[in-house]
Amino acid sequence: MTQVIELTQVSKVYNGGAAQTALDGISMSVASGEFVAVMGPSGSGKSTLLNMVAGLDRPTSGRVCVGGRDLTGLSEGELAKFRRTHVGIVFQFFHLLNDLTVLDNVLVAAELAGIKRSAARQQATALLARLEIADKADVYPAELSGGQRQRVAIARALVNRPPLLLADEPTGALDSRSGDQIMELIAAINASGQTVVLVTHDAKLAARHAQRVISMSDGRIVDDAVLEPAAGTRSLLTFQREEARR
Ligand SMILES: Nc1ncnc2c1ncn2[C@@H]1O[C@H](COP(=O)(O)OP(=O)(O)O)[C@@H](O)[C@H]1O
Ligand SMILES: [Mg+2]
């Protein structure tokens, strides 16, 4: 199976007052089409991990490959181009541009990626319809609910048809009903073929939608479990330990 994400011994040390090891030798891969949830306590390195995969930040050591490309050697310009074409990113607090309408928020991302305005407009309009906010195309983010803003952010993340969707606590700022709807949307996006990596605090949401749960603690992966809807949870690490004992 094609690996969309491949991390090899990735470490990240932030240099503030005291050096802070946010990622401590992470190796893992994600195959095309997977829906992976990343869980763990606050400060365990989830956002740092996602930022490495998104090409928003660079590791201190180790190798990050996404879509078969080694990000480690890319220049800033190449990395920016990679972000515009290979990944869609959704954040907890939406990060919309408040001076632009809903449609323009989505179009900006397409234009930055070099897509022609007419094609971009068509794709953006189709996405807003699919996300059930077509009637909000000409309003400004301030007039929208949190759930609607996150739909706009998802449309923006998808407009360039990236093979990989990354979401960092996308339901964290939403009431539970809007959060459920956003998760249903992300699950539907995954069902249509997109690989999804989702950081969440919510074990219930993860169990309901993801096929695999990676658990982090202190910058390390402490569990990697494939969820089998019929048979319940099976821990890969437990499985490997049992295999090693045989
Ligand atoms: N820009 C930064 N500068 C310094 N330390 C950071 C920075 N970002 C994150 N950290 C630290 O790295 C660790 C992991 O943070 P983060 O990846 O945000 O965890 P999580 O998303 O799981 O809450 C934490 O100890 C955090 O304080
Ligand atoms: Mg975080």
PDB file of C-alpha atoms and ligand atoms in Angstrom:
ATOM      1  CA  MET A   1       0.000   0.000   0.000  1.00  0.00           C
ATOM      2  CA  THR A   2       1.217   3.506  -0.719  1.00  0.00           C
ATOM      3  CA  GLN A   3       2.380   5.380   2.331  1.00  0.00           C
ATOM      4  CA  VAL A   4       1.100   8.946   2.277  1.00  0.00           C
ATOM      5  CA  ILE A   5       3.022   9.847   5.425  1.00  0.00           C
ATOM      6  CA  GLU A   6       6.308   8.361   6.548  1.00  0.00           C
ATOM      7  CA  LEU A   7       8.142   9.683   9.589  1.00  0.00           C
ATOM      8  CA  THR A   8      11.521   8.270  10.516  1.00  0.00           C
ATOM      9  CA  GLN A   9      13.011   9.058  13.926  1.00  0.00           C
ATOM     10  CA  VAL A  10      11.536  12.540  13.975  1.00  0.00           C
ATOM     11  CA  SER A  11      12.501  14.741  16.902  1.00  0.00           C
ATOM     12  CA  LYS A  12      11.630  18.349  17.585  1.00  0.00           C
ATOM     13  CA  VAL A  13      13.286  20.449  20.253  1.00  0.00           C
ATOM     14  CA  TYR A  14      11.978  23.979  20.733  1.00  0.00           C
ATOM     15  CA  ASN A  15      14.587  26.389  21.905  1.00  0.00           C
ATOM     16  CA  GLY A  16      12.942  28.739  24.343  1.00  0.00           C
ATOM     17  CA  GLY A  17      14.320  29.639  27.760  1.00  0.00           C
ATOM     18  CA  ALA A  18      14.750  25.956  28.503  1.00  0.00           C
ATOM     19  CA  ALA A  19      14.976  23.569  25.559  1.00  0.00           C
ATOM     20  CA  GLN A  20      11.709  21.652  25.205  1.00  0.00           C
ATOM     21  CA  THR A  21      11.572  18.242  23.519  1.00  0.00           C
ATOM     22  CA  ALA A  22       8.163  18.210  21.836  1.00  0.00           C
ATOM     23  CA  LEU A  23       8.777  15.104  19.684  1.00  0.00           C
ATOM     24  CA  ASP A  24      11.147  12.381  20.764  1.00  0.00           C
ATOM     25  CA  GLY A  25      12.137  10.033  17.947  1.00  0.00           C
ATOM     26  CA  ILE A  26       8.764   9.410  16.302  1.00  0.00           C
ATOM     27  CA  SER A  27       8.562   6.798  13.539  1.00  0.00           C
ATOM     28  CA  MET A  28       5.233   5.994  11.922  1.00  0.00           C
ATOM     29  CA  SER A  29       3.475   5.794   8.609  1.00  0.00           C
ATOM     30  CA  VAL A  30      -0.020   6.394   7.316  1.00  0.00           C
ATOM     31  CA  ALA A  31      -1.319   4.623   4.217  1.00  0.00           C
ATOM     32  CA  SER A  32      -3.426   6.151   1.488  1.00  0.00           C
ATOM     33  CA  GLY A  33      -7.107   6.306   2.444  1.00  0.00           C
ATOM     34  CA  GLU A  34      -6.659   5.858   6.192  1.00  0.00           C
ATOM     35  CA  PHE A  35      -8.540   7.865   8.816  1.00  0.00           C
ATOM     36  CA  VAL A  36      -6.160   8.228  11.744  1.00  0.00           C
ATOM     37  CA  ALA A  37      -6.940   9.954  15.026  1.00  0.00           C
ATOM     38  CA  VAL A  38      -4.060  11.288  17.130  1.00  0.00           C
ATOM     39  CA  MET A  39      -4.861  11.495  20.837  1.00  0.00           C
ATOM     40  CA  GLY A  40      -2.990  12.387  23.998  1.00  0.00           C
ATOM     41  CA  PRO A  41      -2.889  14.904  26.828  1.00  0.00           C
ATOM     42  CA  SER A  42      -2.263  18.587  26.282  1.00  0.00           C
ATOM     43  CA  GLY A  43       1.427  19.193  25.598  1.00  0.00           C
ATOM     44  CA  SER A  44       2.111  15.642  24.388  1.00  0.00           C
ATOM     45  CA  GLY A  45       3.207  16.845  20.948  1.00  0.00           C
ATOM     46  CA  LYS A  46       0.107  16.309  18.798  1.00  0.00           C
ATOM     47  CA  SER A  47       0.120  19.730  17.132  1.00  0.00           C
ATOM     48  CA  THR A  48       3.869  19.632  16.658  1.00  0.00           C
ATOM     49  CA  LEU A  49       3.491  16.267  14.908  1.00  0.00           C
ATOM     50  CA  LEU A  50       0.774  17.610  12.624  1.00  0.00           C
ATOM     51  CA  ASN A  51       2.823  20.722  11.830  1.00  0.00           C
ATOM     52  CA  MET A  52       5.747  18.537  10.737  1.00  0.00           C
ATOM     53  CA  VAL A  53       3.497  16.592   8.353  1.00  0.00           C
ATOM     54  CA  ALA A  54       1.951  19.835   7.067  1.00  0.00           C
ATOM     55  CA  GLY A  55       5.364  21.316   6.323  1.00  0.00           C
ATOM     56  CA  LEU A  56       4.547  24.213   8.661  1.00  0.00           C
ATOM     57  CA  ASP A  57       7.599  23.497  10.779  1.00  0.00           C
ATOM     58  CA  ARG A  58      10.778  21.472  10.431  1.00  0.00           C
ATOM     59  CA  PRO A  59      12.074  18.680  12.628  1.00  0.00           C
ATOM     60  CA  THR A  60      15.291  19.107  14.621  1.00  0.00           C
ATOM     61  CA  SER A  61      16.308  15.668  13.366  1.00  0.00           C
ATOM     62  CA  GLY A  62      14.787  12.778  11.440  1.00  0.00           C
ATOM     63  CA  ARG A  63      12.994  12.507   8.145  1.00  0.00           C
ATOM     64  CA  VAL A  64       9.486  13.547   7.118  1.00  0.00           C
ATOM     65  CA  CYS A  65       8.126  12.174   3.821  1.00  0.00           C
ATOM     66  CA  VAL A  66       4.651  13.109   2.592  1.00  0.00           C
ATOM     67  CA  GLY A  67       3.194  11.882  -0.686  1.00  0.00           C
ATOM     68  CA  GLY A  68       6.549  10.315  -1.498  1.00  0.00           C
ATOM     69  CA  ARG A  69       8.397  13.635  -1.108  1.00  0.00           C
ATOM     70  CA  ASP A  70      11.110  14.153   1.456  1.00  0.00           C
ATOM     71  CA  LEU A  71      10.270  17.502   3.057  1.00  0.00           C
ATOM     72  CA  THR A  72      13.575  17.701   4.884  1.00  0.00           C
ATOM     73  CA  GLY A  73      15.509  18.991   1.891  1.00  0.00           C
ATOM     74  CA  LEU A  74      12.935  21.479   0.592  1.00  0.00           C
ATOM     75  CA  SER A  75      13.584  25.219   0.609  1.00  0.00           C
ATOM     76  CA  GLU A  76      11.046  27.581   2.201  1.00  0.00           C
ATOM     77  CA  GLY A  77       9.571  28.318  -1.237  1.00  0.00           C
ATOM     78  CA  GLU A  78       9.311  24.651  -2.155  1.00  0.00           C
ATOM     79  CA  LEU A  79       7.724  23.927   1.221  1.00  0.00           C
ATOM     80  CA  ALA A  80       5.111  26.657   0.683  1.00  0.00           C
ATOM     81  CA  LYS A  81       4.280  25.190  -2.717  1.00  0.00           C
ATOM     82  CA  PHE A  82       4.049  21.724  -1.182  1.00  0.00           C
ATOM     83  CA  ARG A  83       1.572  23.019   1.420  1.00  0.00           C
ATOM     84  CA  ARG A  84      -0.632  24.643  -1.186  1.00  0.00           C
ATOM     85  CA  THR A  85      -0.929  21.534  -3.321  1.00  0.00           C
ATOM     86  CA  HIS A  86      -0.489  18.448  -1.121  1.00  0.00           C
ATOM     87  CA  VAL A  87      -2.185  19.139   2.190  1.00  0.00           C
ATOM     88  CA  GLY A  88      -5.350  20.772   3.460  1.00  0.00           C
ATOM     89  CA  ILE A  89      -5.200  21.986   7.041  1.00  0.00           C
ATOM     90  CA  VAL A  90      -8.053  22.746   9.430  1.00  0.00           C
ATOM     91  CA  PHE A  91      -7.464  24.339  12.836  1.00  0.00           C
ATOM     92  CA  GLN A  92      -9.473  24.635  16.051  1.00  0.00           C
ATOM     93  CA  PHE A  93     -10.075  28.364  15.626  1.00  0.00           C
ATOM     94  CA  PHE A  94     -10.758  28.324  11.867  1.00  0.00           C
ATOM     95  CA  HIS A  95      -8.153  30.994  10.912  1.00  0.00           C
ATOM     96  CA  LEU A  96     -10.427  32.629   8.340  1.00  0.00           C
ATOM     97  CA  LEU A  97      -9.708  36.062   6.866  1.00  0.00           C
ATOM     98  CA  ASN A  98     -12.375  38.295   8.400  1.00  0.00           C
ATOM     99  CA  ASP A  99     -12.183  40.985   5.697  1.00  0.00           C
ATOM    100  CA  LEU A 100     -13.088  38.513   2.959  1.00  0.00           C
ATOM    101  CA  THR A 101     -16.410  36.884   2.167  1.00  0.00           C
ATOM    102  CA  VAL A 102     -16.874  33.148   2.585  1.00  0.00           C
ATOM    103  CA  LEU A 103     -16.379  32.534  -1.133  1.00  0.00           C
ATOM    104  CA  ASP A 104     -13.246  34.693  -1.269  1.00  0.00           C
ATOM    105  CA  ASN A 105     -11.758  32.898   1.738  1.00  0.00           C
ATOM    106  CA  VAL A 106     -11.984  29.698  -0.278  1.00  0.00           C
ATOM    107  CA  LEU A 107     -10.880  31.300  -3.560  1.00  0.00           C
ATOM    108  CA  VAL A 108      -7.723  32.818  -2.057  1.00  0.00           C
ATOM    109  CA  ALA A 109      -6.367  29.340  -1.344  1.00  0.00           C
ATOM    110  CA  ALA A 110      -7.051  28.255  -4.928  1.00  0.00           C
ATOM    111  CA  GLU A 111      -5.488  31.368  -6.411  1.00  0.00           C
ATOM    112  CA  LEU A 112      -2.347  30.945  -4.317  1.00  0.00           C
ATOM    113  CA  ALA A 113      -2.041  27.464  -5.800  1.00  0.00           C
ATOM    114  CA  GLY A 114      -2.253  28.917  -9.306  1.00  0.00           C
ATOM    115  CA  ILE A 115      -5.704  27.652 -10.237  1.00  0.00           C
ATOM    116  CA  LYS A 116      -7.552  29.788 -12.803  1.00  0.00           C
ATOM    117  CA  ARG A 117     -10.278  31.973 -11.313  1.00  0.00           C
ATOM    118  CA  SER A 118     -13.112  30.386 -13.293  1.00  0.00           C
ATOM    119  CA  ALA A 119     -12.097  26.832 -12.379  1.00  0.00           C
ATOM    120  CA  ALA A 120     -11.503  27.863  -8.769  1.00  0.00           C
ATOM    121  CA  ARG A 121     -14.909  29.528  -8.568  1.00  0.00           C
ATOM    122  CA  GLN A 122     -16.582  26.396  -9.877  1.00  0.00           C
ATOM    123  CA  GLN A 123     -14.762  24.148  -7.428  1.00  0.00           C
ATOM    124  CA  ALA A 124     -15.360  26.528  -4.483  1.00  0.00           C
ATOM    125  CA  THR A 125     -19.065  26.846  -5.247  1.00  0.00           C
ATOM    126  CA  ALA A 126     -19.423  23.068  -5.490  1.00  0.00           C
ATOM    127  CA  LEU A 127     -17.658  22.624  -2.154  1.00  0.00           C
ATOM    128  CA  LEU A 128     -19.789  25.213  -0.381  1.00  0.00           C
ATOM    129  CA  ALA A 129     -22.852  23.374  -1.667  1.00  0.00           C
ATOM    130  CA  ARG A 130     -21.500  20.009  -0.521  1.00  0.00           C
ATOM    131  CA  LEU A 131     -20.814  21.507   2.919  1.00  0.00           C
ATOM    132  CA  GLU A 132     -24.309  23.018   2.982  1.00  0.00           C
ATOM    133  CA  ILE A 133     -23.230  26.654   3.206  1.00  0.00           C
ATOM    134  CA  ALA A 134     -23.855  27.694  -0.408  1.00  0.00           C
ATOM    135  CA  ASP A 135     -26.255  30.382   0.815  1.00  0.00           C
ATOM    136  CA  LYS A 136     -23.440  31.964   2.874  1.00  0.00           C
ATOM    137  CA  ALA A 137     -21.067  32.522  -0.069  1.00  0.00           C
ATOM    138  CA  ASP A 138     -21.310  36.310   0.062  1.00  0.00           C
ATOM    139  CA  VAL A 139     -21.378  36.903   3.814  1.00  0.00           C
ATOM    140  CA  TYR A 140     -18.428  37.621   6.111  1.00  0.00           C
ATOM    141  CA  PRO A 141     -17.117  35.165   8.736  1.00  0.00           C
ATOM    142  CA  ALA A 142     -18.320  37.395  11.602  1.00  0.00           C
ATOM    143  CA  GLU A 143     -21.918  36.614  10.603  1.00  0.00           C
ATOM    144  CA  LEU A 144     -21.437  32.844  10.873  1.00  0.00           C
ATOM    145  CA  SER A 145     -21.733  30.358  13.724  1.00  0.00           C
ATOM    146  CA  GLY A 146     -18.668  28.371  14.773  1.00  0.00           C
ATOM    147  CA  GLY A 147     -19.863  25.287  12.931  1.00  0.00           C
ATOM    148  CA  GLN A 148     -20.414  27.299   9.755  1.00  0.00           C
ATOM    149  CA  ARG A 149     -16.955  28.882  10.047  1.00  0.00           C
ATOM    150  CA  GLN A 150     -15.392  25.455  10.342  1.00  0.00           C
ATOM    151  CA  ARG A 151     -17.252  24.382   7.190  1.00  0.00           C
ATOM    152  CA  VAL A 152     -15.696  27.340   5.370  1.00  0.00           C
ATOM    153  CA  ALA A 153     -12.271  26.336   6.684  1.00  0.00           C
ATOM    154  CA  ILE A 154     -12.855  22.787   5.425  1.00  0.00           C
ATOM    155  CA  ALA A 155     -13.901  24.099   1.994  1.00  0.00           C
ATOM    156  CA  ARG A 156     -10.721  26.180   1.908  1.00  0.00           C
ATOM    157  CA  ALA A 157      -8.644  23.137   2.896  1.00  0.00           C
ATOM    158  CA  LEU A 158     -10.196  21.012   0.142  1.00  0.00           C
ATOM    159  CA  VAL A 159     -10.383  23.483  -2.748  1.00  0.00           C
ATOM    160  CA  ASN A 160      -7.057  22.399  -4.237  1.00  0.00           C
ATOM    161  CA  ARG A 161      -8.012  18.719  -3.931  1.00  0.00           C
ATOM    162  CA  PRO A 162      -5.086  17.762  -1.687  1.00  0.00           C
ATOM    163  CA  PRO A 163      -4.594  14.029  -1.132  1.00  0.00           C
ATOM    164  CA  LEU A 164      -4.197  14.622   2.610  1.00  0.00           C
ATOM    165  CA  LEU A 165      -6.476  16.432   5.063  1.00  0.00           C
ATOM    166  CA  LEU A 166      -4.985  17.381   8.438  1.00  0.00           C
ATOM    167  CA  ALA A 167      -7.225  18.633  11.225  1.00  0.00           C
ATOM    168  CA  ASP A 168      -6.029  19.898  14.618  1.00  0.00           C
ATOM    169  CA  GLU A 169      -8.899  19.730  17.140  1.00  0.00           C
ATOM    170  CA  PRO A 170     -11.423  20.861  14.516  1.00  0.00           C
ATOM    171  CA  THR A 171     -14.324  20.392  16.935  1.00  0.00           C
ATOM    172  CA  GLY A 172     -12.550  21.859  19.956  1.00  0.00           C
ATOM    173  CA  ALA A 173     -14.281  25.242  19.747  1.00  0.00           C
ATOM    174  CA  LEU A 174     -17.718  23.919  18.788  1.00  0.00           C
ATOM    175  CA  ASP A 175     -20.791  22.811  20.717  1.00  0.00           C
ATOM    176  CA  SER A 176     -21.284  19.051  20.603  1.00  0.00           C
ATOM    177  CA  ARG A 177     -23.967  19.106  17.901  1.00  0.00           C
ATOM    178  CA  SER A 178     -21.885  21.234  15.484  1.00  0.00           C
ATOM    179  CA  GLY A 179     -18.862  19.127  16.413  1.00  0.00           C
ATOM    180  CA  ASP A 180     -20.730  15.946  15.480  1.00  0.00           C
ATOM    181  CA  GLN A 181     -21.738  17.463  12.141  1.00  0.00           C
ATOM    182  CA  ILE A 182     -18.164  18.498  11.372  1.00  0.00           C
ATOM    183  CA  MET A 183     -16.958  14.989  12.201  1.00  0.00           C
ATOM    184  CA  GLU A 184     -19.624  13.484   9.929  1.00  0.00           C
ATOM    185  CA  LEU A 185     -18.352  15.727   7.136  1.00  0.00           C
ATOM    186  CA  ILE A 186     -14.731  14.746   7.704  1.00  0.00           C
ATOM    187  CA  ALA A 187     -15.741  11.069   7.747  1.00  0.00           C
ATOM    188  CA  ALA A 188     -17.592  11.546   4.444  1.00  0.00           C
ATOM    189  CA  ILE A 189     -14.537  13.248   2.952  1.00  0.00           C
ATOM    190  CA  ASN A 190     -12.440  10.256   4.035  1.00  0.00           C
ATOM    191  CA  ALA A 191     -15.022   7.857   2.584  1.00  0.00           C
ATOM    192  CA  SER A 192     -14.611   9.592  -0.767  1.00  0.00           C
ATOM    193  CA  GLY A 193     -10.921   8.684  -0.754  1.00  0.00           C
ATOM    194  CA  GLN A 194      -9.042  11.400   1.100  1.00  0.00           C
ATOM    195  CA  THR A 195      -6.511  10.407   3.742  1.00  0.00           C
ATOM    196  CA  VAL A 196      -7.342  12.095   7.069  1.00  0.00           C
ATOM    197  CA  VAL A 197      -5.211  12.708  10.147  1.00  0.00           C
ATOM    198  CA  LEU A 198      -7.240  14.220  12.969  1.00  0.00           C
ATOM    199  CA  VAL A 199      -5.979  15.437  16.315  1.00  0.00           C
ATOM    200  CA  THR A 200      -8.687  15.248  18.949  1.00  0.00           C
ATOM    201  CA  HIS A 201      -9.200  15.191  22.697  1.00  0.00           C
ATOM    202  CA  ASP A 202     -12.461  13.357  22.267  1.00  0.00           C
ATOM    203  CA  ALA A 203     -12.068   9.582  22.584  1.00  0.00           C
ATOM    204  CA  LYS A 204     -15.697   9.016  21.683  1.00  0.00           C
ATOM    205  CA  LEU A 205     -15.418  10.944  18.405  1.00  0.00           C
ATOM    206  CA  ALA A 206     -12.179   9.152  17.587  1.00  0.00           C
ATOM    207  CA  ALA A 207     -13.714   5.743  18.243  1.00  0.00           C
ATOM    208  CA  ARG A 208     -16.796   6.545  16.198  1.00  0.00           C
ATOM    209  CA  HIS A 209     -15.036   7.785  13.074  1.00  0.00           C
ATOM    210  CA  ALA A 210     -11.362   6.818  12.893  1.00  0.00           C
ATOM    211  CA  GLN A 211     -10.002   3.460  11.768  1.00  0.00           C
ATOM    212  CA  ARG A 212      -6.869   3.829  13.807  1.00  0.00           C
ATOM    213  CA  VAL A 213      -5.905   5.709  16.960  1.00  0.00           C
ATOM    214  CA  ILE A 214      -2.341   6.827  17.675  1.00  0.00           C
ATOM    215  CA  SER A 215      -1.814   7.790  21.326  1.00  0.00           C
ATOM    216  CA  MET A 216       0.946  10.180  22.308  1.00  0.00           C
ATOM    217  CA  SER A 217       2.573  11.013  25.617  1.00  0.00           C
ATOM    218  CA  ASP A 218       5.615  13.228  26.217  1.00  0.00           C
ATOM    219  CA  GLY A 219       6.520  13.415  22.536  1.00  0.00           C
ATOM    220  CA  ARG A 220       6.339   9.673  21.955  1.00  0.00           C
ATOM    221  CA  ILE A 221       3.844   7.269  20.442  1.00  0.00           C
ATOM    222  CA  VAL A 222       2.697   5.043  23.289  1.00  0.00           C
ATOM    223  CA  ASP A 223      -0.011   3.144  21.428  1.00  0.00           C
ATOM    224  CA  ASP A 224      -1.136   2.585  17.857  1.00  0.00           C
ATOM    225  CA  ALA A 225      -4.454   0.793  17.689  1.00  0.00           C
ATOM    226  CA  VAL A 226      -6.458  -0.366  14.706  1.00  0.00           C
ATOM    227  CA  LEU A 227     -10.162  -0.135  15.434  1.00  0.00           C
ATOM    228  CA  GLU A 228     -12.188  -2.978  14.068  1.00  0.00           C
ATOM    229  CA  PRO A 229     -15.822  -1.970  14.183  1.00  0.00           C
ATOM    230  CA  ALA A 230     -17.068  -5.534  14.596  1.00  0.00           C
ATOM    231  CA  ALA A 231     -14.413  -6.927  16.917  1.00  0.00           C
ATOM    232  CA  GLY A 232     -13.681  -3.886  19.086  1.00  0.00           C
ATOM    233  CA  THR A 233     -10.302  -2.307  19.655  1.00  0.00           C
ATOM    234  CA  ARG A 234      -7.117  -4.161  18.976  1.00  0.00           C
ATOM    235  CA  SER A 235      -3.833  -2.627  20.001  1.00  0.00           C
ATOM    236  CA  LEU A 236      -1.044  -2.986  17.456  1.00  0.00           C
ATOM    237  CA  LEU A 237       1.565  -2.625  20.173  1.00  0.00           C
ATOM    238  CA  THR A 238      -0.090  -5.335  22.264  1.00  0.00           C
ATOM    239  CA  PHE A 239      -0.254  -7.518  19.170  1.00  0.00           C
ATOM    240  CA  GLN A 240       3.442  -6.950  18.420  1.00  0.00           C
ATOM    241  CA  ARG A 241       4.397  -7.703  22.016  1.00  0.00           C
ATOM    242  CA  GLU A 242       2.437 -10.966  21.862  1.00  0.00           C
ATOM    243  CA  GLU A 243       4.098 -11.856  18.561  1.00  0.00           C
ATOM    244  CA  ALA A 244       7.546 -11.174  20.003  1.00  0.00           C
ATOM    245  CA  ARG A 245       6.856 -13.513  22.937  1.00  0.00           C
ATOM    246  CA  ARG A 246       5.872 -16.416  20.672  1.00  0.00           C
TER     247      ARG A 246
HETATM  248  N1  LIG B   1       6.473  27.275  19.467  1.00  0.00           N
HETATM  249  C1  LIG B   1       6.831  26.644  20.599  1.00  0.00           C
HETATM  250  N2  LIG B   1       7.884  27.060  21.329  1.00  0.00           N
HETATM  251  C2  LIG B   1       8.273  26.398  22.452  1.00  0.00           C
HETATM  252  N3  LIG B   1       7.667  25.298  22.912  1.00  0.00           N
HETATM  253  C3  LIG B   1       6.604  24.840  22.221  1.00  0.00           C
HETATM  254  C4  LIG B   1       6.127  25.481  21.037  1.00  0.00           C
HETATM  255  N4  LIG B   1       5.066  24.775  20.564  1.00  0.00           N
HETATM  256  C5  LIG B   1       4.881  23.763  21.418  1.00  0.00           C
HETATM  257  N5  LIG B   1       5.800  23.797  22.422  1.00  0.00           N
HETATM  258  C6  LIG B   1       5.914  22.812  23.517  1.00  0.00           C
HETATM  259  O1  LIG B   1       6.051  21.529  22.940  1.00  0.00           O
HETATM  260  C7  LIG B   1       5.283  20.567  23.655  1.00  0.00           C
HETATM  261  C8  LIG B   1       4.260  19.929  22.712  1.00  0.00           C
HETATM  262  O2  LIG B   1       3.305  20.919  22.336  1.00  0.00           O
HETATM  263  P1  LIG B   1       2.116  20.643  21.323  1.00  0.00           P
HETATM  264  O3  LIG B   1       2.662  19.942  20.129  1.00  0.00           O
HETATM  265  O4  LIG B   1       1.427  21.930  21.102  1.00  0.00           O
HETATM  266  O5  LIG B   1       1.225  19.623  22.171  1.00  0.00           O
HETATM  267  P2  LIG B   1      -0.328  19.263  22.039  1.00  0.00           P
HETATM  268  O6  LIG B   1      -0.806  19.709  20.697  1.00  0.00           O
HETATM  269  O7  LIG B   1      -0.366  17.782  22.229  1.00  0.00           O
HETATM  270  O8  LIG B   1      -1.012  19.975  23.148  1.00  0.00           O
HETATM  271  C9  LIG B   1       4.662  21.314  24.821  1.00  0.00           C
HETATM  272  O9  LIG B   1       5.476  21.127  25.954  1.00  0.00           O
HETATM  273  C10 LIG B   1       4.672  22.742  24.376  1.00  0.00           C
HETATM  274  O10 LIG B   1       4.763  23.605  25.478  1.00  0.00           O
HETATM  275 MG    MG B   2      -2.341  21.021  20.161  1.00  0.00          MG
END
